Amino acid sequence: MGTLLMTGASRGLGREAAEQLLRDHPDQHLLLTVRGANGDRLATELAGKTGNRNVSTVSADLASFADIRKAVQEIERRIDVGELPPLTGFLGNAGLQMVSTTRATEDGFEATFGVNVLANYLLLRLLFDRFERGSRIVVVGSDVHFGDFKHSGGLIPAPRWTTVAELARPRPGGVREGRRAYATSKLAVLYLVHALARRLPDGVDGYTYNPGLVPGTGLVRDADPVSRFAARTVLQLARATPFAMGPVAAGRLLAKTAMGPRPGASGSYLDRGKAVPSSPESYDEAREEDLWAAAAQLCGLPAEVR
């Protein structure tokens, strides 16, 4: 028995994935990060709906490094005293898509990059030595990192890579730049996972997971009324096409990726569970190593894993 740590399980495909994990893996403990005071309620709801009480929560605002560090300390305490089984997995599903690039995290970083990239980095670095052999680390990415019409429908501008310091800094920019920041953060997730996979010990795998277009996940909750209306109406019609699916089906695939048969070599990009090539731009070891070192500095950690 082990513990799977999951972020972003309160709504949408994350909630569906959590329910599926509890149904399919009754002996696995599911530990969820929850912002605010709703953790006990979420765990109770999931246990009641699935009949599996192997679920608990830990409080963590992923827009706060202090909160993340406090949560990791609590996770380690519970493992050390036997309240939790050893750590055997991580599913990073939490993510933001903002309507500007002006919003900042508690630590002063641009919100999209701070939550989508730096929060995952800090969690994984602080817990790096806790993952048991056989563990699987999955961070949710997006096919918008390709930056073309085929993968974004023209709704999301192509990513624009600059320096990590610039990407992590709040800056002037409205809706279009907010969406571009989202695409760029998902390119950064691939760089992060590639760099991580090179450092993981044998027997521990890391993956980037693309759920495809999943209307109804709440990702655009920060958007303007017109965009939210489109997400509720027009984008729902996309479920009838091969390019999209609902939260239930997407959640089931995500759960299978997190706990099912090994989906591919460590570092792979998983498009709805199938290992496929990511964009040509996403294979850039110099950028990957630069991101790893810069993220370490921003998080106050040494670049090298010891």
PDB file of C-alpha atoms in Angstrom:
ATOM      1  CA  MET A   1       0.000   0.000   0.000  1.00  0.00           C
ATOM      2  CA  GLY A   2       1.212   3.488  -0.794  1.00  0.00           C
ATOM      3  CA  THR A   3       0.140   7.112  -0.902  1.00  0.00           C
ATOM      4  CA  LEU A   4      -0.673   9.022  -4.085  1.00  0.00           C
ATOM      5  CA  LEU A   5      -0.457  12.784  -3.595  1.00  0.00           C
ATOM      6  CA  MET A   6      -2.809  14.703  -5.901  1.00  0.00           C
ATOM      7  CA  THR A   7      -3.423  18.383  -6.557  1.00  0.00           C
ATOM      8  CA  GLY A   8      -6.479  19.846  -8.280  1.00  0.00           C
ATOM      9  CA  ALA A   9      -9.048  17.253  -7.207  1.00  0.00           C
ATOM     10  CA  SER A  10     -11.871  19.555  -6.121  1.00  0.00           C
ATOM     11  CA  ARG A  11     -13.643  19.926  -9.465  1.00  0.00           C
ATOM     12  CA  GLY A  12     -13.794  18.864 -13.114  1.00  0.00           C
ATOM     13  CA  LEU A  13     -11.669  16.059 -14.446  1.00  0.00           C
ATOM     14  CA  GLY A  14      -9.563  16.121 -11.261  1.00  0.00           C
ATOM     15  CA  ARG A  15     -12.606  15.308  -9.154  1.00  0.00           C
ATOM     16  CA  GLU A  16     -13.608  12.552 -11.565  1.00  0.00           C
ATOM     17  CA  ALA A  17     -10.065  11.152 -11.535  1.00  0.00           C
ATOM     18  CA  ALA A  18     -10.023  11.118  -7.734  1.00  0.00           C
ATOM     19  CA  GLU A  19     -13.301   9.198  -7.611  1.00  0.00           C
ATOM     20  CA  GLN A  20     -12.054   6.699 -10.182  1.00  0.00           C
ATOM     21  CA  LEU A  21      -8.789   6.170  -8.304  1.00  0.00           C
ATOM     22  CA  LEU A  22     -10.676   5.458  -5.096  1.00  0.00           C
ATOM     23  CA  ARG A  23     -12.993   2.989  -6.840  1.00  0.00           C
ATOM     24  CA  ASP A  24     -10.279   1.148  -8.748  1.00  0.00           C
ATOM     25  CA  HIS A  25      -7.560   1.109  -6.075  1.00  0.00           C
ATOM     26  CA  PRO A  26      -9.155   0.566  -2.659  1.00  0.00           C
ATOM     27  CA  ASP A  27      -5.810  -0.248  -1.027  1.00  0.00           C
ATOM     28  CA  GLN A  28      -4.091   2.926  -2.244  1.00  0.00           C
ATOM     29  CA  HIS A  29      -4.298   5.990  -0.021  1.00  0.00           C
ATOM     30  CA  LEU A  30      -5.259   9.156  -1.892  1.00  0.00           C
ATOM     31  CA  LEU A  31      -3.931  12.358  -0.321  1.00  0.00           C
ATOM     32  CA  LEU A  32      -5.341  15.583  -1.776  1.00  0.00           C
ATOM     33  CA  THR A  33      -4.038  19.108  -1.432  1.00  0.00           C
ATOM     34  CA  VAL A  34      -6.912  21.489  -0.698  1.00  0.00           C
ATOM     35  CA  ARG A  35      -6.904  25.262  -0.438  1.00  0.00           C
ATOM     36  CA  GLY A  36      -8.755  26.672   2.539  1.00  0.00           C
ATOM     37  CA  ALA A  37     -10.878  24.852   5.087  1.00  0.00           C
ATOM     38  CA  ASN A  38     -12.834  22.516   2.802  1.00  0.00           C
ATOM     39  CA  GLY A  39     -10.524  19.516   3.059  1.00  0.00           C
ATOM     40  CA  ASP A  40     -12.567  17.449   5.472  1.00  0.00           C
ATOM     41  CA  ARG A  41     -15.714  18.016   3.440  1.00  0.00           C
ATOM     42  CA  LEU A  42     -14.033  16.945   0.184  1.00  0.00           C
ATOM     43  CA  ALA A  43     -12.614  13.784   1.761  1.00  0.00           C
ATOM     44  CA  THR A  44     -16.000  12.938   3.307  1.00  0.00           C
ATOM     45  CA  GLU A  45     -17.807  13.467  -0.001  1.00  0.00           C
ATOM     46  CA  LEU A  46     -15.344  11.303  -1.927  1.00  0.00           C
ATOM     47  CA  ALA A  47     -15.433   8.537   0.683  1.00  0.00           C
ATOM     48  CA  GLY A  48     -19.230   8.565   0.715  1.00  0.00           C
ATOM     49  CA  LYS A  49     -19.544   8.482  -3.075  1.00  0.00           C
ATOM     50  CA  THR A  50     -16.963   5.741  -3.656  1.00  0.00           C
ATOM     51  CA  GLY A  51     -17.249   3.696  -0.469  1.00  0.00           C
ATOM     52  CA  ASN A  52     -13.479   3.981   0.003  1.00  0.00           C
ATOM     53  CA  ARG A  53     -12.286   5.782   3.109  1.00  0.00           C
ATOM     54  CA  ASN A  54      -8.607   5.688   2.122  1.00  0.00           C
ATOM     55  CA  VAL A  55      -8.655   9.394   1.331  1.00  0.00           C
ATOM     56  CA  SER A  56      -7.440  12.398   3.281  1.00  0.00           C
ATOM     57  CA  THR A  57      -6.389  15.978   2.644  1.00  0.00           C
ATOM     58  CA  VAL A  58      -3.638  18.408   3.505  1.00  0.00           C
ATOM     59  CA  SER A  59      -4.107  22.166   3.393  1.00  0.00           C
ATOM     60  CA  ALA A  60      -2.030  23.935   0.745  1.00  0.00           C
ATOM     61  CA  ASP A  61      -2.455  27.090  -1.301  1.00  0.00           C
ATOM     62  CA  LEU A  62      -0.289  26.380  -4.333  1.00  0.00           C
ATOM     63  CA  ALA A  63       0.168  30.119  -4.871  1.00  0.00           C
ATOM     64  CA  SER A  64       2.173  30.290  -1.636  1.00  0.00           C
ATOM     65  CA  PHE A  65       5.616  28.777  -1.145  1.00  0.00           C
ATOM     66  CA  ALA A  66       5.149  28.962   2.616  1.00  0.00           C
ATOM     67  CA  ASP A  67       1.927  26.968   2.350  1.00  0.00           C
ATOM     68  CA  ILE A  68       3.585  24.361   0.133  1.00  0.00           C
ATOM     69  CA  ARG A  69       6.485  23.966   2.557  1.00  0.00           C
ATOM     70  CA  LYS A  70       4.097  23.651   5.485  1.00  0.00           C
ATOM     71  CA  ALA A  71       2.085  21.015   3.624  1.00  0.00           C
ATOM     72  CA  VAL A  72       5.226  18.999   2.816  1.00  0.00           C
ATOM     73  CA  GLN A  73       6.279  19.092   6.458  1.00  0.00           C
ATOM     74  CA  GLU A  74       2.843  17.770   7.430  1.00  0.00           C
ATOM     75  CA  ILE A  75       2.990  15.021   4.790  1.00  0.00           C
ATOM     76  CA  GLU A  76       6.420  13.929   5.998  1.00  0.00           C
ATOM     77  CA  ARG A  77       5.250  13.940   9.608  1.00  0.00           C
ATOM     78  CA  ARG A  78       2.270  11.716   8.789  1.00  0.00           C
ATOM     79  CA  ILE A  79       4.468   9.286   6.865  1.00  0.00           C
ATOM     80  CA  ASP A  80       7.085   9.166   9.617  1.00  0.00           C
ATOM     81  CA  VAL A  81       4.549   8.407  12.376  1.00  0.00           C
ATOM     82  CA  GLY A  82       2.707   5.830  10.274  1.00  0.00           C
ATOM     83  CA  GLU A  83      -0.462   7.834   9.643  1.00  0.00           C
ATOM     84  CA  LEU A  84       0.198   7.567   5.909  1.00  0.00           C
ATOM     85  CA  PRO A  85       1.789   4.776   3.858  1.00  0.00           C
ATOM     86  CA  PRO A  86       5.004   5.624   1.992  1.00  0.00           C
ATOM     87  CA  LEU A  87       4.744   7.990  -0.967  1.00  0.00           C
ATOM     88  CA  THR A  88       4.340   6.095  -4.246  1.00  0.00           C
ATOM     89  CA  GLY A  89       2.927   8.673  -6.633  1.00  0.00           C
ATOM     90  CA  PHE A  90       2.203  12.275  -7.520  1.00  0.00           C
ATOM     91  CA  LEU A  91      -0.545  13.600  -9.770  1.00  0.00           C
ATOM     92  CA  GLY A  92      -0.180  17.333 -10.409  1.00  0.00           C
ATOM     93  CA  ASN A  93      -3.523  18.343 -11.894  1.00  0.00           C
ATOM     94  CA  ALA A  94      -3.941  21.840 -10.420  1.00  0.00           C
ATOM     95  CA  GLY A  95      -3.547  24.672 -12.899  1.00  0.00           C
ATOM     96  CA  LEU A  96      -4.475  28.253 -13.688  1.00  0.00           C
ATOM     97  CA  GLN A  97      -5.413  30.117 -16.846  1.00  0.00           C
ATOM     98  CA  MET A  98      -5.604  33.828 -16.067  1.00  0.00           C
ATOM     99  CA  VAL A  99      -7.079  36.712 -18.056  1.00  0.00           C
ATOM    100  CA  SER A 100      -3.938  38.793 -17.690  1.00  0.00           C
ATOM    101  CA  THR A 101      -0.281  38.574 -16.746  1.00  0.00           C
ATOM    102  CA  THR A 102      -0.543  41.128 -13.944  1.00  0.00           C
ATOM    103  CA  ARG A 103      -1.711  38.839 -11.135  1.00  0.00           C
ATOM    104  CA  ALA A 104       0.939  37.646  -8.686  1.00  0.00           C
ATOM    105  CA  THR A 105       1.304  34.778  -6.257  1.00  0.00           C
ATOM    106  CA  GLU A 106       1.978  35.402  -2.589  1.00  0.00           C
ATOM    107  CA  ASP A 107       5.690  35.289  -3.390  1.00  0.00           C
ATOM    108  CA  GLY A 108       5.442  37.852  -6.198  1.00  0.00           C
ATOM    109  CA  PHE A 109       5.544  35.537  -9.238  1.00  0.00           C
ATOM    110  CA  GLU A 110       3.222  35.786 -12.243  1.00  0.00           C
ATOM    111  CA  ALA A 111       0.274  33.654 -11.143  1.00  0.00           C
ATOM    112  CA  THR A 112       0.038  31.262 -14.105  1.00  0.00           C
ATOM    113  CA  PHE A 113       3.746  30.444 -14.111  1.00  0.00           C
ATOM    114  CA  GLY A 114       3.861  30.394 -10.329  1.00  0.00           C
ATOM    115  CA  VAL A 115       1.125  27.783  -9.912  1.00  0.00           C
ATOM    116  CA  ASN A 116       1.520  25.744 -13.110  1.00  0.00           C
ATOM    117  CA  VAL A 117       5.302  25.476 -12.973  1.00  0.00           C
ATOM    118  CA  LEU A 118       6.957  26.652  -9.766  1.00  0.00           C
ATOM    119  CA  ALA A 119       4.461  25.024  -7.395  1.00  0.00           C
ATOM    120  CA  ASN A 120       4.966  21.642  -9.072  1.00  0.00           C
ATOM    121  CA  TYR A 121       8.729  22.130  -9.001  1.00  0.00           C
ATOM    122  CA  LEU A 122       8.785  22.992  -5.306  1.00  0.00           C
ATOM    123  CA  LEU A 123       6.496  20.113  -4.315  1.00  0.00           C
ATOM    124  CA  LEU A 124       8.530  17.587  -6.268  1.00  0.00           C
ATOM    125  CA  ARG A 125      11.885  18.888  -5.068  1.00  0.00           C
ATOM    126  CA  LEU A 126      10.861  18.889  -1.410  1.00  0.00           C
ATOM    127  CA  LEU A 127       9.437  15.361  -1.693  1.00  0.00           C
ATOM    128  CA  PHE A 128      12.106  14.041  -4.059  1.00  0.00           C
ATOM    129  CA  ASP A 129      13.686  11.636  -1.552  1.00  0.00           C
ATOM    130  CA  ARG A 130      10.306  10.365  -0.348  1.00  0.00           C
ATOM    131  CA  PHE A 131       9.221   8.602  -3.532  1.00  0.00           C
ATOM    132  CA  GLU A 132       9.515   4.826  -3.197  1.00  0.00           C
ATOM    133  CA  ARG A 133      10.788   2.583  -5.958  1.00  0.00           C
ATOM    134  CA  GLY A 134       7.908   1.975  -8.358  1.00  0.00           C
ATOM    135  CA  SER A 135       6.513   5.483  -7.909  1.00  0.00           C
ATOM    136  CA  ARG A 136       4.953   7.383 -10.803  1.00  0.00           C
ATOM    137  CA  ILE A 137       4.931  11.176 -11.139  1.00  0.00           C
ATOM    138  CA  VAL A 138       2.422  12.717 -13.548  1.00  0.00           C
ATOM    139  CA  VAL A 139       2.115  16.449 -14.206  1.00  0.00           C
ATOM    140  CA  VAL A 140      -0.791  17.636 -16.339  1.00  0.00           C
ATOM    141  CA  GLY A 141       0.260  19.618 -19.410  1.00  0.00           C
ATOM    142  CA  SER A 142      -1.660  20.655 -22.503  1.00  0.00           C
ATOM    143  CA  ASP A 143      -1.454  20.297 -26.264  1.00  0.00           C
ATOM    144  CA  VAL A 144      -1.654  24.091 -26.579  1.00  0.00           C
ATOM    145  CA  HIS A 145       2.116  24.001 -26.076  1.00  0.00           C
ATOM    146  CA  PHE A 146       2.323  23.088 -29.803  1.00  0.00           C
ATOM    147  CA  GLY A 147       1.232  26.634 -30.603  1.00  0.00           C
ATOM    148  CA  ASP A 148      -0.664  25.786 -33.800  1.00  0.00           C
ATOM    149  CA  PHE A 149      -4.286  25.929 -34.912  1.00  0.00           C
ATOM    150  CA  LYS A 150      -4.647  22.144 -34.883  1.00  0.00           C
ATOM    151  CA  HIS A 151      -4.026  21.967 -31.152  1.00  0.00           C
ATOM    152  CA  SER A 152      -5.584  25.215 -29.928  1.00  0.00           C
ATOM    153  CA  GLY A 153      -8.263  26.056 -32.483  1.00  0.00           C
ATOM    154  CA  GLY A 154      -6.810  29.535 -32.668  1.00  0.00           C
ATOM    155  CA  LEU A 155      -8.081  30.320 -29.165  1.00  0.00           C
ATOM    156  CA  ILE A 156      -4.708  30.211 -27.421  1.00  0.00           C
ATOM    157  CA  PRO A 157      -1.674  32.086 -28.788  1.00  0.00           C
ATOM    158  CA  ALA A 158       1.516  30.135 -29.298  1.00  0.00           C
ATOM    159  CA  PRO A 159       3.929  29.956 -26.356  1.00  0.00           C
ATOM    160  CA  ARG A 160       6.708  32.508 -26.305  1.00  0.00           C
ATOM    161  CA  TRP A 161       9.807  31.389 -24.440  1.00  0.00           C
ATOM    162  CA  THR A 162      12.086  34.055 -23.020  1.00  0.00           C
ATOM    163  CA  THR A 163      14.065  33.793 -19.796  1.00  0.00           C
ATOM    164  CA  VAL A 164      12.643  32.091 -16.726  1.00  0.00           C
ATOM    165  CA  ALA A 165      13.088  35.306 -14.763  1.00  0.00           C
ATOM    166  CA  GLU A 166      10.928  37.184 -17.283  1.00  0.00           C
ATOM    167  CA  LEU A 167       8.280  34.468 -17.450  1.00  0.00           C
ATOM    168  CA  ALA A 168       8.040  34.374 -13.659  1.00  0.00           C
ATOM    169  CA  ARG A 169       7.603  38.155 -13.365  1.00  0.00           C
ATOM    170  CA  PRO A 170       4.153  39.820 -13.386  1.00  0.00           C
ATOM    171  CA  ARG A 171       3.912  42.172 -16.380  1.00  0.00           C
ATOM    172  CA  PRO A 172       1.380  44.243 -18.304  1.00  0.00           C
ATOM    173  CA  GLY A 173      -0.856  42.148 -20.526  1.00  0.00           C
ATOM    174  CA  GLY A 174      -4.540  41.457 -21.050  1.00  0.00           C
ATOM    175  CA  VAL A 175      -6.519  38.399 -22.104  1.00  0.00           C
ATOM    176  CA  ARG A 176      -4.357  37.427 -25.084  1.00  0.00           C
ATOM    177  CA  GLU A 177      -1.140  37.613 -23.084  1.00  0.00           C
ATOM    178  CA  GLY A 178      -2.794  35.743 -20.228  1.00  0.00           C
ATOM    179  CA  ARG A 179      -3.620  32.923 -22.610  1.00  0.00           C
ATOM    180  CA  ARG A 180      -0.121  33.010 -24.072  1.00  0.00           C
ATOM    181  CA  ALA A 181       1.264  32.720 -20.541  1.00  0.00           C
ATOM    182  CA  TYR A 182      -0.864  29.596 -20.098  1.00  0.00           C
ATOM    183  CA  ALA A 183       0.526  27.996 -23.279  1.00  0.00           C
ATOM    184  CA  THR A 184       4.064  28.947 -22.261  1.00  0.00           C
ATOM    185  CA  SER A 185       3.578  27.477 -18.796  1.00  0.00           C
ATOM    186  CA  LYS A 186       2.532  24.175 -20.370  1.00  0.00           C
ATOM    187  CA  LEU A 187       5.677  24.184 -22.505  1.00  0.00           C
ATOM    188  CA  ALA A 188       7.576  24.783 -19.265  1.00  0.00           C
ATOM    189  CA  VAL A 189       5.883  21.761 -17.701  1.00  0.00           C
ATOM    190  CA  LEU A 190       7.395  19.584 -20.434  1.00  0.00           C
ATOM    191  CA  TYR A 191      10.823  21.093 -19.813  1.00  0.00           C
ATOM    192  CA  LEU A 192      10.387  20.486 -16.093  1.00  0.00           C
ATOM    193  CA  VAL A 193       9.373  16.846 -16.527  1.00  0.00           C
ATOM    194  CA  HIS A 194      12.228  16.164 -18.954  1.00  0.00           C
ATOM    195  CA  ALA A 195      14.737  17.620 -16.496  1.00  0.00           C
ATOM    196  CA  LEU A 196      13.126  15.742 -13.624  1.00  0.00           C
ATOM    197  CA  ALA A 197      13.166  12.418 -15.489  1.00  0.00           C
ATOM    198  CA  ARG A 198      16.940  12.694 -15.954  1.00  0.00           C
ATOM    199  CA  ARG A 199      17.333  13.014 -12.184  1.00  0.00           C
ATOM    200  CA  LEU A 200      14.866  10.428 -10.930  1.00  0.00           C
ATOM    201  CA  PRO A 201      16.356   7.200  -9.582  1.00  0.00           C
ATOM    202  CA  ASP A 202      15.777   3.918 -11.381  1.00  0.00           C
ATOM    203  CA  GLY A 203      12.277   2.652 -10.712  1.00  0.00           C
ATOM    204  CA  VAL A 204      10.654   6.091 -10.468  1.00  0.00           C
ATOM    205  CA  ASP A 205       8.993   7.471 -13.620  1.00  0.00           C
ATOM    206  CA  GLY A 206       7.918  10.985 -14.586  1.00  0.00           C
ATOM    207  CA  TYR A 207       5.394  11.959 -17.286  1.00  0.00           C
ATOM    208  CA  THR A 208       3.589  14.933 -18.769  1.00  0.00           C
ATOM    209  CA  TYR A 209      -0.094  14.198 -19.387  1.00  0.00           C
ATOM    210  CA  ASN A 210      -2.269  15.962 -21.968  1.00  0.00           C
ATOM    211  CA  PRO A 211      -6.011  15.524 -21.298  1.00  0.00           C
ATOM    212  CA  GLY A 212      -6.991  17.230 -24.558  1.00  0.00           C
ATOM    213  CA  LEU A 213      -9.937  19.619 -24.702  1.00  0.00           C
ATOM    214  CA  VAL A 214     -12.155  19.031 -21.679  1.00  0.00           C
ATOM    215  CA  PRO A 215     -15.031  21.555 -21.521  1.00  0.00           C
ATOM    216  CA  GLY A 216     -16.594  21.969 -18.107  1.00  0.00           C
ATOM    217  CA  THR A 217     -13.465  21.712 -15.958  1.00  0.00           C
ATOM    218  CA  GLY A 218     -13.622  25.229 -14.496  1.00  0.00           C
ATOM    219  CA  LEU A 219     -10.273  26.200 -16.022  1.00  0.00           C
ATOM    220  CA  VAL A 220     -11.762  29.401 -17.479  1.00  0.00           C
ATOM    221  CA  ARG A 221     -13.465  30.483 -14.243  1.00  0.00           C
ATOM    222  CA  ASP A 222     -11.274  33.604 -14.165  1.00  0.00           C
ATOM    223  CA  ALA A 223     -12.265  34.573 -17.716  1.00  0.00           C
ATOM    224  CA  ASP A 224     -14.673  37.270 -18.871  1.00  0.00           C
ATOM    225  CA  PRO A 225     -18.435  36.505 -19.090  1.00  0.00           C
ATOM    226  CA  VAL A 226     -18.326  35.947 -22.871  1.00  0.00           C
ATOM    227  CA  SER A 227     -15.532  33.379 -22.604  1.00  0.00           C
ATOM    228  CA  ARG A 228     -17.279  31.589 -19.736  1.00  0.00           C
ATOM    229  CA  PHE A 229     -20.500  31.475 -21.766  1.00  0.00           C
ATOM    230  CA  ALA A 230     -18.610  30.010 -24.726  1.00  0.00           C
ATOM    231  CA  ALA A 231     -17.096  27.358 -22.467  1.00  0.00           C
ATOM    232  CA  ARG A 232     -20.560  26.428 -21.192  1.00  0.00           C
ATOM    233  CA  THR A 233     -22.201  26.330 -24.612  1.00  0.00           C
ATOM    234  CA  VAL A 234     -20.161  26.298 -27.810  1.00  0.00           C
ATOM    235  CA  LEU A 235     -17.247  24.288 -26.424  1.00  0.00           C
ATOM    236  CA  GLN A 236     -19.637  21.705 -25.000  1.00  0.00           C
ATOM    237  CA  LEU A 237     -20.556  20.833 -28.595  1.00  0.00           C
ATOM    238  CA  ALA A 238     -16.948  19.816 -29.175  1.00  0.00           C
ATOM    239  CA  ARG A 239     -17.569  16.722 -27.051  1.00  0.00           C
ATOM    240  CA  ALA A 240     -19.206  15.164 -30.097  1.00  0.00           C
ATOM    241  CA  THR A 241     -15.891  15.337 -31.960  1.00  0.00           C
ATOM    242  CA  PRO A 242     -12.736  13.216 -31.518  1.00  0.00           C
ATOM    243  CA  PHE A 243     -10.906  16.301 -30.215  1.00  0.00           C
ATOM    244  CA  ALA A 244     -12.714  16.620 -26.886  1.00  0.00           C
ATOM    245  CA  MET A 245     -14.320  14.641 -24.099  1.00  0.00           C
ATOM    246  CA  GLY A 246     -16.283  15.327 -20.939  1.00  0.00           C
ATOM    247  CA  PRO A 247     -14.783  15.485 -17.441  1.00  0.00           C
ATOM    248  CA  VAL A 248     -15.953  11.966 -16.532  1.00  0.00           C
ATOM    249  CA  ALA A 249     -14.223  10.240 -19.461  1.00  0.00           C
ATOM    250  CA  ALA A 250     -11.178  12.494 -19.128  1.00  0.00           C
ATOM    251  CA  GLY A 251     -10.962  11.786 -15.402  1.00  0.00           C
ATOM    252  CA  ARG A 252     -11.058   8.058 -15.951  1.00  0.00           C
ATOM    253  CA  LEU A 253      -8.180   8.280 -18.439  1.00  0.00           C
ATOM    254  CA  LEU A 254      -6.182  10.434 -16.053  1.00  0.00           C
ATOM    255  CA  ALA A 255      -6.725   7.945 -13.224  1.00  0.00           C
ATOM    256  CA  LYS A 256      -5.612   5.077 -15.456  1.00  0.00           C
ATOM    257  CA  THR A 257      -2.487   7.016 -16.383  1.00  0.00           C
ATOM    258  CA  ALA A 258      -1.672   7.653 -12.733  1.00  0.00           C
ATOM    259  CA  MET A 259      -2.166   4.085 -11.512  1.00  0.00           C
ATOM    260  CA  GLY A 260      -2.618   1.783 -14.508  1.00  0.00           C
ATOM    261  CA  PRO A 261      -0.035  -0.149 -16.545  1.00  0.00           C
ATOM    262  CA  ARG A 262       3.237   1.661 -17.212  1.00  0.00           C
ATOM    263  CA  PRO A 263       2.372   3.989 -20.121  1.00  0.00           C
ATOM    264  CA  GLY A 264       5.852   4.427 -21.578  1.00  0.00           C
ATOM    265  CA  ALA A 265       9.427   5.417 -20.908  1.00  0.00           C
ATOM    266  CA  SER A 266      10.018   7.938 -18.153  1.00  0.00           C
ATOM    267  CA  GLY A 267       9.866  11.490 -19.503  1.00  0.00           C
ATOM    268  CA  SER A 268       7.238  10.638 -22.113  1.00  0.00           C
ATOM    269  CA  TYR A 269       4.450  12.957 -23.215  1.00  0.00           C
ATOM    270  CA  LEU A 270       1.145  11.137 -22.799  1.00  0.00           C
ATOM    271  CA  ASP A 271      -1.663  12.332 -25.050  1.00  0.00           C
ATOM    272  CA  ARG A 272      -4.780  11.022 -23.304  1.00  0.00           C
ATOM    273  CA  GLY A 273      -2.725   8.133 -21.998  1.00  0.00           C
ATOM    274  CA  LYS A 274      -0.772   7.274 -25.152  1.00  0.00           C
ATOM    275  CA  ALA A 275       2.928   8.096 -25.394  1.00  0.00           C
ATOM    276  CA  VAL A 276       3.453  10.365 -28.426  1.00  0.00           C
ATOM    277  CA  PRO A 277       6.020  13.013 -29.416  1.00  0.00           C
ATOM    278  CA  SER A 278       5.400  16.467 -28.008  1.00  0.00           C
ATOM    279  CA  SER A 279       6.208  19.580 -30.044  1.00  0.00           C
ATOM    280  CA  PRO A 280       9.674  19.932 -31.584  1.00  0.00           C
ATOM    281  CA  GLU A 281      10.201  23.027 -29.403  1.00  0.00           C
ATOM    282  CA  SER A 282       9.600  20.965 -26.272  1.00  0.00           C
ATOM    283  CA  TYR A 283      12.837  19.010 -26.758  1.00  0.00           C
ATOM    284  CA  ASP A 284      15.490  21.505 -25.742  1.00  0.00           C
ATOM    285  CA  GLU A 285      17.869  20.290 -23.069  1.00  0.00           C
ATOM    286  CA  ALA A 286      19.488  23.707 -22.653  1.00  0.00           C
ATOM    287  CA  ARG A 287      16.111  25.274 -21.832  1.00  0.00           C
ATOM    288  CA  GLU A 288      15.215  22.348 -19.595  1.00  0.00           C
ATOM    289  CA  GLU A 289      18.374  22.671 -17.546  1.00  0.00           C
ATOM    290  CA  ASP A 290      18.046  26.451 -17.422  1.00  0.00           C
ATOM    291  CA  LEU A 291      14.489  26.131 -16.124  1.00  0.00           C
ATOM    292  CA  TRP A 292      15.573  23.600 -13.493  1.00  0.00           C
ATOM    293  CA  ALA A 293      18.384  25.838 -12.219  1.00  0.00           C
ATOM    294  CA  ALA A 294      16.317  29.033 -12.339  1.00  0.00           C
ATOM    295  CA  ALA A 295      13.341  27.410 -10.587  1.00  0.00           C
ATOM    296  CA  ALA A 296      15.671  26.174  -7.861  1.00  0.00           C
ATOM    297  CA  GLN A 297      16.953  29.688  -7.321  1.00  0.00           C
ATOM    298  CA  LEU A 298      13.439  31.174  -7.267  1.00  0.00           C
ATOM    299  CA  CYS A 299      12.374  28.520  -4.736  1.00  0.00           C
ATOM    300  CA  GLY A 300      15.444  29.004  -2.580  1.00  0.00           C
ATOM    301  CA  LEU A 301      16.858  25.529  -3.244  1.00  0.00           C
ATOM    302  CA  PRO A 302      20.180  24.206  -4.533  1.00  0.00           C
ATOM    303  CA  ALA A 303      20.075  23.276  -8.208  1.00  0.00           C
ATOM    304  CA  GLU A 304      21.479  19.807  -7.649  1.00  0.00           C
ATOM    305  CA  VAL A 305      19.437  17.051  -6.100  1.00  0.00           C
ATOM    306  CA  ARG A 306      21.371  15.368  -3.307  1.00  0.00           C
TER     307      ARG A 306
END
